[in-house]
Amino acid sequence: FTWPMLVTTTYLEQTDLQELKFSKAPGKPVRIERVLEMTPAYGRYLYSAVGGPRRWTGRLSWTEQQWRDCYELPGSETWVAYVEGGPAGYVELATSPGDGGTFVEIAFFGLTPAFTGQGIGGHLLSVGIHKAWSLRRRWPEFPPVKKIWVQTSSLDGPTALQNYQARGFRIYQTAQAEQEAPAAIVWPGTLES
């Protein structure tokens, strides 16, 4: 079930590591690790668990091979926040050649609903941005990182834009468009009633 909805998309960027503003540490222990052997099943789980309530649907129809191809791209990284051993959210980084260097996109970022409002999101985003700026340490064949960018929309969580700006991102473009907005997905293959 879908309905037309006016969606605002905001594009943000950082062009220097010095612009990164770290958040304070959350009140509970959070371990953030890079997934070195990312599997399609785990990627789909993270995408659905974080993005379902935010109406992320673009990858739900992907084949296993499309997921695999995405994670095998040079410079593609997934960093997962774990709380008490379970995944609480993730940051997915994607790279592209830019004007005289590497551009890193925060392709996906978010928390599962159970972990929002606890200071984990700002911490995870801070670490994710720092990992984006230090990408060349792990991928020395890449040119220096020149820009980190992200897009967020009015369909994302209510504090998403505020969190990006608090971490030092600045807006460089906004756009509005009417699009068909699906109901929130609470489990892959189902719609919220």
Short mmCIF file of N, CA, C and O in Angstrom, two decimals, residues 3-112:
data_model
loop_
_atom_site.label_atom_id
_atom_site.label_comp_id
_atom_site.label_asym_id
_atom_site.label_seq_id
_atom_site.Cartn_x
_atom_site.Cartn_y
_atom_site.Cartn_z
N TRP A 3 0.99 5.76 -0.92
CA TRP A 3 0.22 6.98 -1.13
C TRP A 3 1.20 8.10 -1.49
O TRP A 3 2.36 8.05 -1.13
N PRO A 4 0.74 9.11 -2.23
CA PRO A 4 1.64 10.22 -2.60
C PRO A 4 1.97 11.08 -1.39
O PRO A 4 1.12 11.32 -0.53
N MET A 5 3.20 11.53 -1.36
CA MET A 5 3.68 12.30 -0.21
C MET A 5 4.78 13.24 -0.69
O MET A 5 5.61 12.86 -1.52
N LEU A 6 4.80 14.45 -0.17
CA LEU A 6 5.86 15.40 -0.49
C LEU A 6 7.06 15.10 0.41
O LEU A 6 6.95 15.15 1.63
N VAL A 7 8.18 14.78 -0.20
CA VAL A 7 9.38 14.39 0.55
C VAL A 7 10.47 15.42 0.30
O VAL A 7 10.75 15.77 -0.85
N THR A 8 11.08 15.90 1.36
CA THR A 8 12.21 16.82 1.27
C THR A 8 13.49 16.02 1.46
O THR A 8 13.63 15.29 2.44
N THR A 9 14.41 16.15 0.51
CA THR A 9 15.71 15.50 0.61
C THR A 9 16.76 16.58 0.82
O THR A 9 16.78 17.59 0.11
N THR A 10 17.62 16.36 1.81
CA THR A 10 18.67 17.32 2.15
C THR A 10 20.02 16.65 1.94
O THR A 10 20.24 15.53 2.41
N TYR A 11 20.90 17.33 1.23
CA TYR A 11 22.25 16.84 0.95
C TYR A 11 23.23 17.63 1.80
O TYR A 11 23.19 18.86 1.83
N LEU A 12 24.12 16.91 2.49
CA LEU A 12 25.07 17.54 3.39
C LEU A 12 26.48 17.05 3.09
O LEU A 12 26.65 15.96 2.56
N GLU A 13 27.48 17.86 3.49
CA GLU A 13 28.86 17.48 3.22
C GLU A 13 29.81 18.00 4.29
O GLU A 13 29.48 18.92 5.04
N GLN A 14 30.97 17.36 4.33
CA GLN A 14 32.15 17.84 5.04
C GLN A 14 33.29 17.78 4.04
O GLN A 14 33.39 16.82 3.27
N THR A 15 34.16 18.77 4.07
CA THR A 15 35.29 18.78 3.14
C THR A 15 36.63 18.80 3.86
O THR A 15 37.67 18.95 3.23
N ASP A 16 36.61 18.63 5.18
CA ASP A 16 37.84 18.59 5.95
C ASP A 16 37.58 17.85 7.25
O ASP A 16 36.54 18.05 7.88
N LEU A 17 38.52 17.02 7.64
CA LEU A 17 38.39 16.27 8.89
C LEU A 17 38.16 17.19 10.09
O LEU A 17 37.45 16.82 11.03
N GLN A 18 38.72 18.39 10.03
CA GLN A 18 38.58 19.32 11.16
C GLN A 18 37.12 19.75 11.38
O GLN A 18 36.78 20.29 12.43
N GLU A 19 36.27 19.52 10.41
CA GLU A 19 34.85 19.88 10.56
C GLU A 19 34.08 18.87 11.41
O GLU A 19 32.99 19.17 11.88
N LEU A 20 34.65 17.68 11.60
CA LEU A 20 33.97 16.65 12.38
C LEU A 20 33.87 17.05 13.84
O LEU A 20 34.87 17.39 14.48
N LYS A 21 32.66 17.00 14.37
CA LYS A 21 32.40 17.29 15.78
C LYS A 21 31.90 15.99 16.43
O LYS A 21 30.80 15.53 16.15
N PHE A 22 32.75 15.41 17.27
CA PHE A 22 32.40 14.16 17.92
C PHE A 22 31.29 14.38 18.94
O PHE A 22 31.26 15.41 19.63
N SER A 23 30.41 13.42 19.05
CA SER A 23 29.39 13.47 20.09
C SER A 23 29.99 12.93 21.38
O SER A 23 31.04 12.29 21.37
N LYS A 24 29.30 13.15 22.48
CA LYS A 24 29.76 12.55 23.73
C LYS A 24 29.45 11.05 23.68
O LYS A 24 28.58 10.60 22.92
N ALA A 25 30.17 10.31 24.48
CA ALA A 25 29.98 8.86 24.52
C ALA A 25 28.61 8.54 25.10
O ALA A 25 28.12 9.25 26.00
N PRO A 26 27.98 7.48 24.60
CA PRO A 26 26.67 7.10 25.16
C PRO A 26 26.81 6.60 26.58
O PRO A 26 27.90 6.26 27.04
N GLY A 27 25.69 6.53 27.27
CA GLY A 27 25.69 6.13 28.68
C GLY A 27 25.88 4.64 28.91
O GLY A 27 25.96 4.21 30.05
N LYS A 28 25.92 3.86 27.85
CA LYS A 28 26.14 2.41 27.97
C LYS A 28 27.26 2.00 27.04
O LYS A 28 27.53 2.69 26.05
N PRO A 29 27.92 0.88 27.32
CA PRO A 29 29.00 0.44 26.46
C PRO A 29 28.50 0.10 25.05
O PRO A 29 27.51 -0.61 24.88
N VAL A 30 29.20 0.63 24.06
CA VAL A 30 28.89 0.36 22.65
C VAL A 30 30.21 -0.02 21.97
O VAL A 30 31.20 0.69 22.10
N ARG A 31 30.19 -1.13 21.27
CA ARG A 31 31.36 -1.58 20.53
C ARG A 31 31.05 -1.38 19.04
O ARG A 31 30.01 -1.83 18.56
N ILE A 32 31.92 -0.70 18.32
CA ILE A 32 31.71 -0.46 16.89
C ILE A 32 32.82 -1.18 16.13
O ILE A 32 34.00 -0.92 16.37
N GLU A 33 32.40 -2.08 15.24
CA GLU A 33 33.36 -2.89 14.49
C GLU A 33 33.03 -2.88 13.01
O GLU A 33 31.86 -2.87 12.63
N ARG A 34 34.07 -2.97 12.21
CA ARG A 34 33.90 -3.14 10.77
C ARG A 34 33.62 -4.61 10.49
O ARG A 34 34.30 -5.49 11.02
N VAL A 35 32.63 -4.87 9.67
CA VAL A 35 32.33 -6.23 9.25
C VAL A 35 33.23 -6.54 8.06
O VAL A 35 33.04 -5.99 6.97
N LEU A 36 34.21 -7.39 8.27
CA LEU A 36 35.20 -7.67 7.22
C LEU A 36 34.67 -8.63 6.17
O LEU A 36 35.07 -8.56 5.01
N GLU A 37 33.80 -9.52 6.53
CA GLU A 37 33.21 -10.47 5.59
C GLU A 37 31.71 -10.24 5.57
O GLU A 37 30.93 -11.01 6.12
N MET A 38 31.29 -9.17 4.93
CA MET A 38 29.87 -8.80 4.89
C MET A 38 29.12 -9.77 3.98
O MET A 38 29.53 -10.00 2.85
N THR A 39 28.04 -10.33 4.50
CA THR A 39 27.24 -11.27 3.72
C THR A 39 25.94 -10.60 3.28
O THR A 39 25.44 -9.68 3.95
N PRO A 40 25.36 -11.06 2.18
CA PRO A 40 24.07 -10.52 1.76
C PRO A 40 22.99 -10.67 2.84
O PRO A 40 22.21 -9.75 3.06
N ALA A 41 22.98 -11.78 3.55
CA ALA A 41 21.96 -12.00 4.58
C ALA A 41 22.09 -10.99 5.72
O ALA A 41 21.08 -10.43 6.18
N TYR A 42 23.32 -10.73 6.17
CA TYR A 42 23.51 -9.78 7.25
C TYR A 42 23.21 -8.36 6.77
O TYR A 42 22.61 -7.56 7.49
N GLY A 43 23.62 -8.05 5.55
CA GLY A 43 23.33 -6.74 4.99
C GLY A 43 21.83 -6.49 4.89
O GLY A 43 21.34 -5.42 5.24
N ARG A 44 21.10 -7.48 4.42
CA ARG A 44 19.64 -7.33 4.30
C ARG A 44 19.00 -7.20 5.69
O ARG A 44 18.07 -6.42 5.87
N TYR A 45 19.52 -7.95 6.66
CA TYR A 45 18.99 -7.84 8.02
C TYR A 45 19.18 -6.42 8.54
O TYR A 45 18.22 -5.80 9.05
N LEU A 46 20.40 -5.88 8.45
CA LEU A 46 20.65 -4.52 8.95
C LEU A 46 19.79 -3.50 8.24
O LEU A 46 19.19 -2.61 8.87
N TYR A 47 19.72 -3.61 6.92
CA TYR A 47 18.92 -2.68 6.12
C TYR A 47 17.45 -2.71 6.54
O TYR A 47 16.81 -1.68 6.71
N SER A 48 16.92 -3.90 6.75
CA SER A 48 15.51 -4.05 7.13
C SER A 48 15.26 -3.62 8.56
O SER A 48 14.27 -2.94 8.85
N ALA A 49 16.14 -4.00 9.46
CA ALA A 49 15.94 -3.69 10.88
C ALA A 49 16.02 -2.20 11.14
O ALA A 49 15.24 -1.65 11.92
N VAL A 50 16.96 -1.53 10.48
CA VAL A 50 17.11 -0.08 10.67
C VAL A 50 16.14 0.68 9.77
O VAL A 50 15.50 1.64 10.20
N GLY A 51 16.04 0.26 8.52
CA GLY A 51 15.29 1.04 7.54
C GLY A 51 13.81 0.76 7.45
O GLY A 51 13.07 1.57 6.90
N GLY A 52 13.37 -0.37 7.97
CA GLY A 52 11.94 -0.70 7.87
C GLY A 52 11.03 0.39 8.39
O GLY A 52 10.12 0.84 7.68
N PRO A 53 11.25 0.86 9.61
CA PRO A 53 10.39 1.93 10.13
C PRO A 53 10.53 3.25 9.39
O PRO A 53 9.69 4.13 9.50
N ARG A 54 11.61 3.39 8.62
CA ARG A 54 11.88 4.63 7.88
C ARG A 54 11.54 4.49 6.40
O ARG A 54 11.91 5.33 5.59
N ARG A 55 10.89 3.41 6.05
CA ARG A 55 10.40 3.17 4.68
C ARG A 55 11.51 3.01 3.66
O ARG A 55 11.38 3.41 2.52
N TRP A 56 12.64 2.42 4.07
CA TRP A 56 13.67 2.10 3.10
C TRP A 56 13.21 0.86 2.35
O TRP A 56 13.04 -0.20 2.95
N THR A 57 13.00 0.98 1.08
CA THR A 57 12.53 -0.16 0.30
C THR A 57 13.41 -0.45 -0.92
O THR A 57 13.27 -1.50 -1.53
N GLY A 58 14.31 0.45 -1.27
CA GLY A 58 15.07 0.32 -2.52
C GLY A 58 15.84 -0.97 -2.68
O GLY A 58 15.96 -1.49 -3.78
N ARG A 59 16.36 -1.50 -1.60
CA ARG A 59 17.17 -2.72 -1.70
C ARG A 59 16.38 -3.99 -1.40
O ARG A 59 16.94 -5.08 -1.53
N LEU A 60 15.17 -3.89 -0.97
CA LEU A 60 14.43 -5.09 -0.57
C LEU A 60 14.23 -6.07 -1.72
O LEU A 60 14.11 -7.28 -1.50
N SER A 61 14.21 -5.57 -2.94
CA SER A 61 14.02 -6.46 -4.10
C SER A 61 15.35 -6.95 -4.67
O SER A 61 15.37 -7.69 -5.64
N TRP A 62 16.47 -6.56 -4.07
CA TRP A 62 17.77 -6.98 -4.57
C TRP A 62 17.94 -8.49 -4.48
O TRP A 62 17.49 -9.13 -3.52
N THR A 63 18.65 -9.03 -5.47
CA THR A 63 19.02 -10.44 -5.42
C THR A 63 20.23 -10.60 -4.50
O THR A 63 20.92 -9.62 -4.17
N GLU A 64 20.50 -11.84 -4.16
CA GLU A 64 21.68 -12.11 -3.34
C GLU A 64 22.94 -11.61 -4.04
O GLU A 64 23.84 -11.05 -3.41
N GLN A 65 23.00 -11.75 -5.37
CA GLN A 65 24.17 -11.31 -6.12
C GLN A 65 24.32 -9.79 -6.08
O GLN A 65 25.43 -9.27 -5.98
N GLN A 66 23.22 -9.06 -6.14
CA GLN A 66 23.29 -7.60 -6.06
C GLN A 66 23.84 -7.16 -4.71
O GLN A 66 24.67 -6.24 -4.63
N TRP A 67 23.42 -7.81 -3.63
CA TRP A 67 23.97 -7.51 -2.31
C TRP A 67 25.47 -7.80 -2.30
O TRP A 67 26.27 -6.99 -1.82
N ARG A 68 25.83 -8.96 -2.81
CA ARG A 68 27.24 -9.35 -2.82
C ARG A 68 28.07 -8.35 -3.62
O ARG A 68 29.14 -7.92 -3.18
N ASP A 69 27.58 -7.98 -4.80
CA ASP A 69 28.30 -7.02 -5.65
C ASP A 69 28.52 -5.69 -4.93
O ASP A 69 29.59 -5.09 -5.02
N CYS A 70 27.52 -5.23 -4.20
CA CYS A 70 27.62 -3.97 -3.45
C CYS A 70 28.74 -4.04 -2.43
O CYS A 70 29.56 -3.13 -2.32
N TYR A 71 28.80 -5.13 -1.68
CA TYR A 71 29.79 -5.25 -0.61
C TYR A 71 31.19 -5.57 -1.11
O TYR A 71 32.15 -5.41 -0.37
N GLU A 72 31.30 -6.03 -2.35
CA GLU A 72 32.61 -6.34 -2.90
C GLU A 72 33.26 -5.16 -3.61
O GLU A 72 34.41 -5.25 -4.05
N LEU A 73 32.56 -4.04 -3.71
CA LEU A 73 33.14 -2.85 -4.34
C LEU A 73 34.31 -2.34 -3.49
O LEU A 73 34.19 -2.24 -2.26
N PRO A 74 35.44 -2.01 -4.10
CA PRO A 74 36.55 -1.44 -3.32
C PRO A 74 36.09 -0.18 -2.57
O PRO A 74 35.38 0.66 -3.12
N GLY A 75 36.48 -0.09 -1.33
CA GLY A 75 36.10 1.06 -0.51
C GLY A 75 34.78 0.93 0.19
O GLY A 75 34.43 1.76 1.02
N SER A 76 34.01 -0.11 -0.12
CA SER A 76 32.74 -0.33 0.56
C SER A 76 33.02 -0.89 1.95
O SER A 76 33.76 -1.87 2.09
N GLU A 77 32.46 -0.26 2.97
CA GLU A 77 32.66 -0.71 4.34
C GLU A 77 31.36 -0.61 5.12
O GLU A 77 30.60 0.34 4.94
N THR A 78 31.16 -1.57 6.01
CA THR A 78 30.02 -1.53 6.92
C THR A 78 30.55 -1.61 8.34
O THR A 78 31.30 -2.52 8.69
N TRP A 79 30.16 -0.62 9.15
CA TRP A 79 30.56 -0.53 10.55
C TRP A 79 29.30 -0.70 11.39
O TRP A 79 28.32 0.02 11.21
N VAL A 80 29.32 -1.68 12.29
CA VAL A 80 28.14 -2.01 13.09
C VAL A 80 28.38 -1.68 14.56
O VAL A 80 29.45 -1.97 15.10
N ALA A 81 27.37 -1.05 15.18
CA ALA A 81 27.40 -0.79 16.62
C ALA A 81 26.73 -1.95 17.32
O ALA A 81 25.61 -2.33 16.98
N TYR A 82 27.43 -2.51 18.30
CA TYR A 82 26.90 -3.62 19.09
C TYR A 82 26.70 -3.18 20.53
O TYR A 82 27.58 -2.54 21.11
N VAL A 83 25.56 -3.50 21.08
CA VAL A 83 25.27 -3.24 22.48
C VAL A 83 24.94 -4.59 23.12
O VAL A 83 24.03 -5.30 22.66
N GLU A 84 25.71 -4.95 24.12
CA GLU A 84 25.54 -6.24 24.81
C GLU A 84 25.50 -7.40 23.82
O GLU A 84 24.71 -8.34 23.95
N GLY A 85 26.35 -7.33 22.80
CA GLY A 85 26.51 -8.42 21.85
C GLY A 85 25.60 -8.40 20.65
O GLY A 85 25.84 -9.12 19.68
N GLY A 86 24.54 -7.59 20.66
CA GLY A 86 23.61 -7.55 19.54
C GLY A 86 23.76 -6.28 18.73
O GLY A 86 24.16 -5.22 19.26
N PRO A 87 23.44 -6.33 17.42
CA PRO A 87 23.57 -5.13 16.58
C PRO A 87 22.51 -4.09 16.92
O PRO A 87 21.32 -4.40 17.02
N ALA A 88 22.97 -2.86 17.13
CA ALA A 88 22.08 -1.75 17.46
C ALA A 88 21.89 -0.80 16.28
O ALA A 88 20.92 -0.04 16.25
N GLY A 89 22.80 -0.82 15.32
CA GLY A 89 22.72 0.06 14.17
C GLY A 89 23.98 -0.08 13.33
O GLY A 89 24.88 -0.85 13.67
N TYR A 90 24.01 0.68 12.23
CA TYR A 90 25.17 0.56 11.35
C TYR A 90 25.38 1.81 10.51
O TYR A 90 24.49 2.65 10.37
N VAL A 91 26.60 1.89 9.97
CA VAL A 91 26.99 2.91 9.00
C VAL A 91 27.58 2.16 7.81
O VAL A 91 28.46 1.32 7.98
N GLU A 92 27.06 2.45 6.62
CA GLU A 92 27.62 1.86 5.40
C GLU A 92 28.28 2.96 4.59
O GLU A 92 27.65 3.98 4.30
N LEU A 93 29.54 2.75 4.25
CA LEU A 93 30.31 3.72 3.47
C LEU A 93 30.47 3.23 2.04
O LEU A 93 30.70 2.04 1.81
N ALA A 94 30.35 4.14 1.09
CA ALA A 94 30.56 3.83 -0.33
C ALA A 94 31.45 4.93 -0.90
O ALA A 94 31.32 6.10 -0.53
N THR A 95 32.33 4.58 -1.82
CA THR A 95 33.28 5.55 -2.37
C THR A 95 33.04 5.77 -3.85
O THR A 95 32.47 4.94 -4.55
N SER A 96 33.49 6.93 -4.31
CA SER A 96 33.47 7.24 -5.73
C SER A 96 34.60 8.23 -6.00
O SER A 96 34.99 8.98 -5.11
N PRO A 97 35.13 8.22 -7.24
CA PRO A 97 36.15 9.20 -7.56
C PRO A 97 35.54 10.59 -7.60
O PRO A 97 34.42 10.77 -8.07
N GLY A 98 36.25 11.54 -7.05
CA GLY A 98 35.76 12.92 -7.05
C GLY A 98 36.74 13.83 -7.74
O GLY A 98 37.68 13.38 -8.39
N ASP A 99 36.56 15.10 -7.58
CA ASP A 99 37.41 16.12 -8.20
C ASP A 99 38.75 16.15 -7.47
O ASP A 99 38.90 16.79 -6.44
N GLY A 100 39.71 15.39 -7.96
CA GLY A 100 41.04 15.38 -7.37
C GLY A 100 41.18 14.52 -6.14
O GLY A 100 42.13 14.68 -5.38
N GLY A 101 40.26 13.62 -5.89
CA GLY A 101 40.36 12.77 -4.71
C GLY A 101 39.20 11.80 -4.64
O GLY A 101 38.52 11.55 -5.62
N THR A 102 39.01 11.27 -3.46
CA THR A 102 37.94 10.30 -3.22
C THR A 102 36.80 10.97 -2.49
O THR A 102 37.02 11.71 -1.53
N PHE A 103 35.58 10.71 -2.94
CA PHE A 103 34.38 11.14 -2.23
C PHE A 103 33.82 9.92 -1.52
O PHE A 103 33.70 8.84 -2.13
N VAL A 104 33.49 10.05 -0.25
CA VAL A 104 32.91 8.96 0.51
C VAL A 104 31.48 9.33 0.88
O VAL A 104 31.24 10.38 1.46
N GLU A 105 30.56 8.45 0.52
CA GLU A 105 29.16 8.66 0.87
C GLU A 105 28.82 7.81 2.08
O GLU A 105 29.20 6.65 2.18
N ILE A 106 28.12 8.41 3.02
CA ILE A 106 27.48 7.62 4.06
C ILE A 106 26.19 7.14 3.42
O ILE A 106 25.19 7.85 3.38
N ALA A 107 26.28 5.95 2.84
CA ALA A 107 25.18 5.42 2.03
C ALA A 107 23.98 5.08 2.90
O ALA A 107 22.83 5.34 2.51
N PHE A 108 24.24 4.51 4.07
CA PHE A 108 23.17 4.19 5.01
C PHE A 108 23.69 4.37 6.42
O PHE A 108 24.85 4.05 6.71
N PHE A 109 22.84 4.87 7.28
CA PHE A 109 23.18 5.06 8.69
C PHE A 109 21.89 5.03 9.48
O PHE A 109 20.87 5.60 9.06
N GLY A 110 21.92 4.38 10.61
CA GLY A 110 20.77 4.43 11.50
C GLY A 110 20.84 3.37 12.58
O GLY A 110 21.73 2.53 12.61
N LEU A 111 19.88 3.47 13.47
CA LEU A 111 19.76 2.54 14.59
C LEU A 111 18.45 1.76 14.48
O LEU A 111 17.49 2.24 13.88
N THR A 112 18.43 0.60 15.08
CA THR A 112 17.16 -0.11 15.20
C THR A 112 16.32 0.65 16.23
O THR A 112 16.86 1.33 17.11
#
